[in-house]
Each structure stands twice: as structure tokens, then as C-alpha cells.
PDB file of C-alpha atoms in Angstrom:
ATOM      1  CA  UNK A 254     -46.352 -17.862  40.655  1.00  0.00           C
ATOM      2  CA  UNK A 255     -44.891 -19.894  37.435  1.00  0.00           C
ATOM      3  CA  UNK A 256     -47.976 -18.415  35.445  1.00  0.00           C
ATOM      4  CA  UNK A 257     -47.540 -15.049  36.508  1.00  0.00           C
ATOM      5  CA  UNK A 258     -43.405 -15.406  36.022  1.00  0.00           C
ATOM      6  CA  UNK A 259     -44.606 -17.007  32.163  1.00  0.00           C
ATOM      7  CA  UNK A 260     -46.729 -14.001  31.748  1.00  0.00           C
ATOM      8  CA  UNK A 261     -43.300 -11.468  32.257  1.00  0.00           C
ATOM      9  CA  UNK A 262     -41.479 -12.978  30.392  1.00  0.00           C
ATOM     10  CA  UNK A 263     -43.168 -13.501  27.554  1.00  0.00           C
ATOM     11  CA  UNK A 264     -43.719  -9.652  27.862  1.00  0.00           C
ATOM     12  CA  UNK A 265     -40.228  -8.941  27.772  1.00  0.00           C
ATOM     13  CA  UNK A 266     -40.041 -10.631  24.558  1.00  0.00           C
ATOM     14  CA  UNK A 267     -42.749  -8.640  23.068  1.00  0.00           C
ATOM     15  CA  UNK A 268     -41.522  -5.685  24.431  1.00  0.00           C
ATOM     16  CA  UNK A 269     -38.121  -6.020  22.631  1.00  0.00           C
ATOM     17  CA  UNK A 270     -40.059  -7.522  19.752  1.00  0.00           C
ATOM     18  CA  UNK A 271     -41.986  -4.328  19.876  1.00  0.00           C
ATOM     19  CA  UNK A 272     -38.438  -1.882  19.802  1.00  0.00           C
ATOM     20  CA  UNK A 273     -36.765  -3.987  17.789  1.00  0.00           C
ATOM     21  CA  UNK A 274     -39.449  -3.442  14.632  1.00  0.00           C
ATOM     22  CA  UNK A 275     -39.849   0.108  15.783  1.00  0.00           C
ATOM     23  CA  UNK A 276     -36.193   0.500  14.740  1.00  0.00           C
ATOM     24  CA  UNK A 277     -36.230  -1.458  11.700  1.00  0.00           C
ATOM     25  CA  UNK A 278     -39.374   0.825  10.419  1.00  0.00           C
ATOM     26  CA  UNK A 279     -37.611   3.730  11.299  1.00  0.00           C
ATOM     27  CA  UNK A 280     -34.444   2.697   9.360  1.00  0.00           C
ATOM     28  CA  UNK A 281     -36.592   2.111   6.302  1.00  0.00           C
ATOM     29  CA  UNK A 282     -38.889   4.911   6.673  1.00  0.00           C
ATOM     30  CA  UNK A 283     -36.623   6.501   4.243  1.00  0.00           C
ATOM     31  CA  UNK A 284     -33.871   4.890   1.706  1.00  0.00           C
ATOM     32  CA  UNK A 285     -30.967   7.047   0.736  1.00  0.00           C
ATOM     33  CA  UNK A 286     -29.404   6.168  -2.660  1.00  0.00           C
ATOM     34  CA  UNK A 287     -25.675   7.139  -3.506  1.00  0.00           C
ATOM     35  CA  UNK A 288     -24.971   7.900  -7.299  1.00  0.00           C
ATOM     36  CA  UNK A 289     -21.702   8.512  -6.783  1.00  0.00           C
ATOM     37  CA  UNK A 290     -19.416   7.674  -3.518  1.00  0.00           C
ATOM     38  CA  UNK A 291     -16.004   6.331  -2.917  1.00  0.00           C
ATOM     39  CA  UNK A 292     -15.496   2.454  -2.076  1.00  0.00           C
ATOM     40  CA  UNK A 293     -12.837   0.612   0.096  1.00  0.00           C
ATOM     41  CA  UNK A 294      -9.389   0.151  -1.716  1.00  0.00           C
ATOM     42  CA  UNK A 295     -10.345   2.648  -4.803  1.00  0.00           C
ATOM     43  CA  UNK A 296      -7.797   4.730  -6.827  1.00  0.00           C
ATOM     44  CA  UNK A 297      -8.502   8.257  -7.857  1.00  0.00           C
ATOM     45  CA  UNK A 298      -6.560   8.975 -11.126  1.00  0.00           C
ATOM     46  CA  UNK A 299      -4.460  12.366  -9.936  1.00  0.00           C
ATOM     47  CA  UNK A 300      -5.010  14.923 -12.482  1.00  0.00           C
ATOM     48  CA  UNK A 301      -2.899  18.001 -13.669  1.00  0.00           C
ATOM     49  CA  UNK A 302      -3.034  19.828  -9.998  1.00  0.00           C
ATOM     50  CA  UNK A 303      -1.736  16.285  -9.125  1.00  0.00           C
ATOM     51  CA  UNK A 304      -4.998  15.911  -7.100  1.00  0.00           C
ATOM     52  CA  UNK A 305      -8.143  14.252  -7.323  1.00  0.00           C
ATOM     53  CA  UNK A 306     -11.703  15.500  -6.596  1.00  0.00           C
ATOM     54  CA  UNK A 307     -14.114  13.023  -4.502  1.00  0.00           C
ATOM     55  CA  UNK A 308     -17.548  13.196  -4.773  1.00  0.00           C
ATOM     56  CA  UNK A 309     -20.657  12.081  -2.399  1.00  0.00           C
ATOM     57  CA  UNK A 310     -24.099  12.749  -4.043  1.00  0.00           C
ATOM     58  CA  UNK A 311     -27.461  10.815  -4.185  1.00  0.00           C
ATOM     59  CA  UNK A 312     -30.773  10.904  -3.406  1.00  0.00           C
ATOM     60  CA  UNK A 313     -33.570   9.934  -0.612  1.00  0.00           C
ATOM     61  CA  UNK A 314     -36.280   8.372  -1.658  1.00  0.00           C
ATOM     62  CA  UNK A 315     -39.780   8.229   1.252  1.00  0.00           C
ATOM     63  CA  UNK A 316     -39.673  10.911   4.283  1.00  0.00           C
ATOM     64  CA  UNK A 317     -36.259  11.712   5.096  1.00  0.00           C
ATOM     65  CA  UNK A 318     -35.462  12.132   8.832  1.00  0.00           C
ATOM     66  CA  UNK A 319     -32.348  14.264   8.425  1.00  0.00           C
ATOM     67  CA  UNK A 320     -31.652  17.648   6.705  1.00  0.00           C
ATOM     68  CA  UNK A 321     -27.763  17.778   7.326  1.00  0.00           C
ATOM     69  CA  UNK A 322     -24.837  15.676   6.434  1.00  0.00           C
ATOM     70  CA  UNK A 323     -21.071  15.459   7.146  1.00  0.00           C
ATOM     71  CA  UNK A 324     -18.188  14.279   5.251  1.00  0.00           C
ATOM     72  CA  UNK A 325     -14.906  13.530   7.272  1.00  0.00           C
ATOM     73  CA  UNK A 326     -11.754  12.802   5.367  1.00  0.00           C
ATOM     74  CA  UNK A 327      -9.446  10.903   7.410  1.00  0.00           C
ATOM     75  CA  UNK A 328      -5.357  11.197   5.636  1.00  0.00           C
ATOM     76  CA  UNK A 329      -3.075   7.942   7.292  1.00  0.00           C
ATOM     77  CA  UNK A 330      -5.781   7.899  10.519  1.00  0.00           C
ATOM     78  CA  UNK A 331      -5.395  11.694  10.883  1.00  0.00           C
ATOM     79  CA  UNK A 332      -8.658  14.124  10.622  1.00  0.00           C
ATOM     80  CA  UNK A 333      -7.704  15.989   7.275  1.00  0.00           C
ATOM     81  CA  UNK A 334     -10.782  17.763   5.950  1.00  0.00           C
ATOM     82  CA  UNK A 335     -14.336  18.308   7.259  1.00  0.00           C
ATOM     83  CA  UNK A 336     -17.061  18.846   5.180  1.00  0.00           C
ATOM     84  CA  UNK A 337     -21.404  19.875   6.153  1.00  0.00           C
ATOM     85  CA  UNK A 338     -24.041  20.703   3.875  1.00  0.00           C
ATOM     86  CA  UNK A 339     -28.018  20.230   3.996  1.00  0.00           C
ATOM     87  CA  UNK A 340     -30.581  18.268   2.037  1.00  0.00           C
ATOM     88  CA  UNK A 341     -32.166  20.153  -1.054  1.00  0.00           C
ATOM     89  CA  UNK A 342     -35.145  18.695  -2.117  1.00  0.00           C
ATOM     90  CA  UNK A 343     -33.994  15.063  -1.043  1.00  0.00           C
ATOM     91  CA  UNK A 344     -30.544  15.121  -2.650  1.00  0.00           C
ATOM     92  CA  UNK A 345     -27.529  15.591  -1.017  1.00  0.00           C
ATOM     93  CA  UNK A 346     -23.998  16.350  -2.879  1.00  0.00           C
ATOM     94  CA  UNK A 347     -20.920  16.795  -1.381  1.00  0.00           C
ATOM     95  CA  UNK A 348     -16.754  16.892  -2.092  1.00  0.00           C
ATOM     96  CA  UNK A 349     -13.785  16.754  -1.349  1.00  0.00           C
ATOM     97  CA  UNK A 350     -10.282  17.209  -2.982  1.00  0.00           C
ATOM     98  CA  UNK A 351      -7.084  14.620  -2.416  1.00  0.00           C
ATOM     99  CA  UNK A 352      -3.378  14.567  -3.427  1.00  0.00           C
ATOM    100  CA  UNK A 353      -1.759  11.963  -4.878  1.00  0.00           C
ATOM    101  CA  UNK A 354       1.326  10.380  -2.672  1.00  0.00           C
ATOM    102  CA  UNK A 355       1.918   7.549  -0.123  1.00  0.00           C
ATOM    103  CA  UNK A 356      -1.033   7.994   1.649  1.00  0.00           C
ATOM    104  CA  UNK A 357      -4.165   6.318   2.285  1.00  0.00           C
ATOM    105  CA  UNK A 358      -7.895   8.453   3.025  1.00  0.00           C
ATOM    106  CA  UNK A 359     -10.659   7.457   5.026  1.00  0.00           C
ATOM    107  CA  UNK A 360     -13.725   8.718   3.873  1.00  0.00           C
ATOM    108  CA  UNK A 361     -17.308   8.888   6.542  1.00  0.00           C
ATOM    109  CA  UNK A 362     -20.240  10.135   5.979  1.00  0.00           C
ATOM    110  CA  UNK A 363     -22.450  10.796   8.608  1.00  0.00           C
ATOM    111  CA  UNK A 364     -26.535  12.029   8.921  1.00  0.00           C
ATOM    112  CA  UNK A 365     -27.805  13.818  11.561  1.00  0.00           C
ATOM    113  CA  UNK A 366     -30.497  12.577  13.368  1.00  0.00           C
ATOM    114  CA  UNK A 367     -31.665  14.026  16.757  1.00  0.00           C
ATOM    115  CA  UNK A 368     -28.580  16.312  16.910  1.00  0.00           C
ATOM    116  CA  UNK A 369     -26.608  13.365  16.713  1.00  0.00           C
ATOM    117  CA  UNK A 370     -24.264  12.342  13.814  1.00  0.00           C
ATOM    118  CA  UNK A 371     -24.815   9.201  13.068  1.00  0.00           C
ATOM    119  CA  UNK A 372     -22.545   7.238  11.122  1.00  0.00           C
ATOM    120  CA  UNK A 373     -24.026   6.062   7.405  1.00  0.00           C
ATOM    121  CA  UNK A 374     -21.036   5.311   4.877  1.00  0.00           C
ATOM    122  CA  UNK A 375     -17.509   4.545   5.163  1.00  0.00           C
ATOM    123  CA  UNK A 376     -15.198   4.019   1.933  1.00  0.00           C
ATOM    124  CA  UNK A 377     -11.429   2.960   3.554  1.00  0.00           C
ATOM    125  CA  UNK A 378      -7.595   2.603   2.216  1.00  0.00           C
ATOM    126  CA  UNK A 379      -9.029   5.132  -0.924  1.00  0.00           C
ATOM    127  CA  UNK A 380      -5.171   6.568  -2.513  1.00  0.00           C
ATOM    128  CA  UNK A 381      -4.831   9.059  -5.271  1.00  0.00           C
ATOM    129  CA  UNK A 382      -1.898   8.616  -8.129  1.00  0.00           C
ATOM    130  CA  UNK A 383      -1.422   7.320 -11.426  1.00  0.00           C
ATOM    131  CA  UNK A 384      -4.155   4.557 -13.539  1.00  0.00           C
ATOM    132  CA  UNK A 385      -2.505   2.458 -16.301  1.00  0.00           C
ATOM    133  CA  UNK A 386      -4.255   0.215 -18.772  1.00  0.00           C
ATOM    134  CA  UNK A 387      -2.372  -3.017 -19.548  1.00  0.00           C
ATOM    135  CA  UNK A 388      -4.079  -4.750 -23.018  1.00  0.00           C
ATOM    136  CA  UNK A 389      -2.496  -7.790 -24.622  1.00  0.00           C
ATOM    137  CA  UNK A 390      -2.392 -11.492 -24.373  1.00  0.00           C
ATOM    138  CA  UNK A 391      -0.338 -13.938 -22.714  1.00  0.00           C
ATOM    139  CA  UNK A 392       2.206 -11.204 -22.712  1.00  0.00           C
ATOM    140  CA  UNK A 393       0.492  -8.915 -20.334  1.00  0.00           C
ATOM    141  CA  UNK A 394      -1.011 -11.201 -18.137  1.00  0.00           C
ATOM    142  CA  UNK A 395       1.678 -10.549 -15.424  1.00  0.00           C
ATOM    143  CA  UNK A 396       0.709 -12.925 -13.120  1.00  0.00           C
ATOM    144  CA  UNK A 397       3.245 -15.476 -11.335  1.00  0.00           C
ATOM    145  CA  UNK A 398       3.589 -17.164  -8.287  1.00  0.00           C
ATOM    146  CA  UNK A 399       6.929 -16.550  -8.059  1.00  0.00           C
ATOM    147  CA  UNK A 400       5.770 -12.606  -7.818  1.00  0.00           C
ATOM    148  CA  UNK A 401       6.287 -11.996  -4.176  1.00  0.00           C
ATOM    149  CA  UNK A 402       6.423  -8.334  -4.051  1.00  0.00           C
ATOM    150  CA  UNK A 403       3.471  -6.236  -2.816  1.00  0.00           C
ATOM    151  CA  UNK A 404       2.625  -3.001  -2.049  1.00  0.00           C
ATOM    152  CA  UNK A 405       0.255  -1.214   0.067  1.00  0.00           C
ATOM    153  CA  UNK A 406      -0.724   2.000  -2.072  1.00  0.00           C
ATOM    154  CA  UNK A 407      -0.743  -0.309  -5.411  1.00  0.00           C
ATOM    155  CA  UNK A 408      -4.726  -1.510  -6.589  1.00  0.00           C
ATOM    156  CA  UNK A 409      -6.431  -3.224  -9.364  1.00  0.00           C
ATOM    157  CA  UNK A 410      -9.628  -3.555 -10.561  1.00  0.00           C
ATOM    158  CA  UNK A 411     -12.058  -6.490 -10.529  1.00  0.00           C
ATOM    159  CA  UNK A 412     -10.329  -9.940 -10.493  1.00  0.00           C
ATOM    160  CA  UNK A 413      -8.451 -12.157 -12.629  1.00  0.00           C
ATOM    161  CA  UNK A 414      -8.671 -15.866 -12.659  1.00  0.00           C
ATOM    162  CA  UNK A 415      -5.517 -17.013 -14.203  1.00  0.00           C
ATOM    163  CA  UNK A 416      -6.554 -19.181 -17.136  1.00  0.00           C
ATOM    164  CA  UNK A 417     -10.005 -20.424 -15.082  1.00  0.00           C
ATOM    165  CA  UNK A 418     -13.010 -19.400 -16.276  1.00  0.00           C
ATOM    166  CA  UNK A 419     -15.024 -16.183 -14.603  1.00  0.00           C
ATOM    167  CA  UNK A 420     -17.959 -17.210 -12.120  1.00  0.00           C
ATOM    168  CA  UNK A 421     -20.990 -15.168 -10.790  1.00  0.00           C
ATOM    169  CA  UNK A 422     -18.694 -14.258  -7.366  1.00  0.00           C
ATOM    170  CA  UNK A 423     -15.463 -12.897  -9.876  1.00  0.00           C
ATOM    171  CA  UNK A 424     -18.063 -10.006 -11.246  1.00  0.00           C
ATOM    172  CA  UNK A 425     -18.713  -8.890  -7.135  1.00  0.00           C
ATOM    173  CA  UNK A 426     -15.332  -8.194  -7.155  1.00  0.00           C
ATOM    174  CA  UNK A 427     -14.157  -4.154  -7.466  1.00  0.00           C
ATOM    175  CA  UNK A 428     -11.357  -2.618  -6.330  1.00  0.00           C
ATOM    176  CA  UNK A 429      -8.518  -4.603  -4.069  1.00  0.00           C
ATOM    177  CA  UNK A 430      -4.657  -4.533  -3.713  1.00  0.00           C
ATOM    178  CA  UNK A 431      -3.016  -5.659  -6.326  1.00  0.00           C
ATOM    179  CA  UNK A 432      -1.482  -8.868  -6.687  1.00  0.00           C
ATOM    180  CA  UNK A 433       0.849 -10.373  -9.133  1.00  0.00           C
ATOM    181  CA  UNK A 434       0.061 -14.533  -7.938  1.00  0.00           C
ATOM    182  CA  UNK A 435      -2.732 -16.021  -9.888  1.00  0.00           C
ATOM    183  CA  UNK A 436      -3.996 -20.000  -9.192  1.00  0.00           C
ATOM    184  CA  UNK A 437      -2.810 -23.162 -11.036  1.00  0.00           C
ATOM    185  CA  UNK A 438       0.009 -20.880 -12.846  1.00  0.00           C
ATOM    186  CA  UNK A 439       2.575 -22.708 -10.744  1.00  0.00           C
ATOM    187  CA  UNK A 440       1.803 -25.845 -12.679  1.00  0.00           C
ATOM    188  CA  UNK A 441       1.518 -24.393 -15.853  1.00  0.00           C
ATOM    189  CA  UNK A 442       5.014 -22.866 -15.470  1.00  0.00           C
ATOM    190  CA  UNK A 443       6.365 -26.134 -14.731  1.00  0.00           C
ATOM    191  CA  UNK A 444       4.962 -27.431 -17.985  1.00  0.00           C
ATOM    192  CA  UNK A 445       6.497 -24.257 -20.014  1.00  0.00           C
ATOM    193  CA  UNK A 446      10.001 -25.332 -18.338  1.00  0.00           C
ATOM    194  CA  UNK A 447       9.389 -28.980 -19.089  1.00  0.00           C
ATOM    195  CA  UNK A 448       8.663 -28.391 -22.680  1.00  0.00           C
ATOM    196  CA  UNK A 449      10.967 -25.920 -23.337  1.00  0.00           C
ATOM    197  CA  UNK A 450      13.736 -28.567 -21.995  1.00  0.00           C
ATOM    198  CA  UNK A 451      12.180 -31.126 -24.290  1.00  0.00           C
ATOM    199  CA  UNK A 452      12.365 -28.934 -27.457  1.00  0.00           C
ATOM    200  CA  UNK A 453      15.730 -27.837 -26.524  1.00  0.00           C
ATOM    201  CA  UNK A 454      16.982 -31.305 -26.496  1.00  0.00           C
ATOM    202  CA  UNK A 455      15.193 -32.318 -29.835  1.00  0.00           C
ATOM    203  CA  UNK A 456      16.997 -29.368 -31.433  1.00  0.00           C
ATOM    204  CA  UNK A 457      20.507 -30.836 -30.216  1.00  0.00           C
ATOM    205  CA  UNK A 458      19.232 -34.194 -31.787  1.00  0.00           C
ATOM    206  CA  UNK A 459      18.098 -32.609 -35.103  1.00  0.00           C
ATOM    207  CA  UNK A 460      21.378 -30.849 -35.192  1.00  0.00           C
ATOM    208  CA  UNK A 461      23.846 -33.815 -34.807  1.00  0.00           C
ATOM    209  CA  UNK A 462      22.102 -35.747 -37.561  1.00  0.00           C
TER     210      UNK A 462
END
């Protein structure tokens, strides 16, 4: 009885085994590239219609196992636009338009497989409005710690580091909310302060002589 209750078991284990790789081959069977999608926390620069046009396009490389696609646009958790098209010699492009304003999107796309839409890319908290471009120095590094205002529609673009040094993990980094605070700038400022007291008081010595 113990061999025979081994014996199942260790079936049961190669018979998930067995589905499991089944379903990994089948996921790889084919690998869908995206040349152009939207990503969590991007901003679309609003243009003279004071709207934005958002694009989905790429490629499948092996067999593909679906011929249709559908885009869902999702405005503040609300269904706002619905898009389907098919696959035309293994590429697949797709769009959709947004307006600039308080508002956040949602963008899915989905493959269909089986007659079933399956779920294969999701870009979140995507807004439309205005880009600027800040150059300088020190003067338009706006970073502070004493900057305690936020704001949920406002983003940025990659990361920066205060006055540290970039690092492999800083490059990874795309879009995000914005943020004003910036490490070790605390100290720094305290050091500004502290020397600008110190000059201040040499000047009052100079003076009197």
C-alpha cells in the first residue's frame, strides 16, 4: 500500500510537471514585441487639439496563436474608449486619442485566444497636458526637503540623485510622480545656512575695523 500510494503521488507531480511546461511552451511558442506602447505614470505632451494620440504597435515574432486584439481605455476607472483590430502579417497597430485635464487613463491590451480575451499589457495613471524642459545648474535643480507639496497628475522623467552619483538601478528608472525632496540635501542646506551666517558675521567684523 505505501508503494502503490508513492507511485500516485509521484504521478501527480509529473502530471502537473507535465501542464505546467505545456503552458510555459505555449506562452513562448510565439513572442510579441511592442515598438511603441504606453507605460505606467507617462505624460503625453497635449498638442494643438489639446489632445494626445496613443499608440500600440509591434510585432510577433514564431507562430502567433491570435489574429485579434483589443485596446480598452479606462478615463478615472471608467470604460472610455474601445478599440479591435486583427493581425496583418504578424504586426499589430493600434490607437487611441486622449485630452489633456485632471484625469488619469488606463490603458489594456488584450489577445484573443480561444474566443477569450486574454489580458497581455497594461500601462496605468498615463495623463495628457503640458511637458517643460528645465536646463541649468544649481539653479534649476529644484529639489528640497522642505518641498512638501505633491500632486497626483504632475510626472517626471528618470531620476535624480541629488548631488550622489548615478548607479546601474537610477538608468531603470522612467516615468514616476514627481517629487521635489532629493537625499542628503537636508544637510547640505544646513551647511549653506551655517556659512552664510559665518560670512555674514565676518562682513560685520570687516566693516567695524
Amino acid at each position: 500500500m505505501n508503494i502503490i500510494k508513492i507511485n500516485m503521488e509521484q504521478l501527480k507531480k509529473y502530471y502537473f510537471l507535465y501542464v505546467f511546461m505545456f503552458t510555459i511552451s505555449s506562452l513562448f511558442a510565439q513572442e510579441i514585441n511592442f515598438t511603441e506602447a504606453p507605460e505606467d505614470y507617462q505624460l503625453y505632451a497635449r498638442d494643438t487639439s489639446d489632445s494626445a494620440q496613443v499608440f500600440i504597435s509591434g510585432n510577433v515574432k514564431g507562430e502567433p496563436n491570435f489574429e485579434e486584439f483589443t485596446l480598452k481605455v479606462f478615463k478615472d476607472g471608467k470604460l472610455y474608449d474601445t478599440k479591435k483590430d486583427s493581425l496583418k502579417n504578424k504586426k499589430f497597430s493600434i490607437s487611441t486619442k486622449i485630452h489633456a485635464g485632471l484625469h488619469q487613463f488606463r490603458f489594456e491590451f488584450y489577445i484573443k485566444k480561444n474566443n477569450k480575451d486574454s489580458l497581455y499589457l497594461m500601462a496605468n495613471h498615463v495623463v495628457c497636458g503640458d511637458a517643460y524642459i528645465i536646463t541649468g545648474q544649481s539653479n534649476s535643480h529644484a529639489s528640497s526637503r522642505l518641498s512638501t507639496y505633491n500632486n497626483p497628475y504632475c510626472r517626471s522623467f528618470g531620476v535624480k540623485t541629488g548631488y550622489e552619483a548615478y548607479n546601474e538601478d537610477d538608468k531603470k528608472v522612467r516615468w514616476g510622480l514627481a517629487t521635489g525632496n532629493c537625499p542628503n540635501l537636508k544637510k547640505r542646506y544646513r551647511n549653506l545656512k551655517l556659512l552664510s551666517k559665518t560670512n555674514s558675521l565676518l562682513n560685520d567684523a570687516l566693516q567695524k575695523k
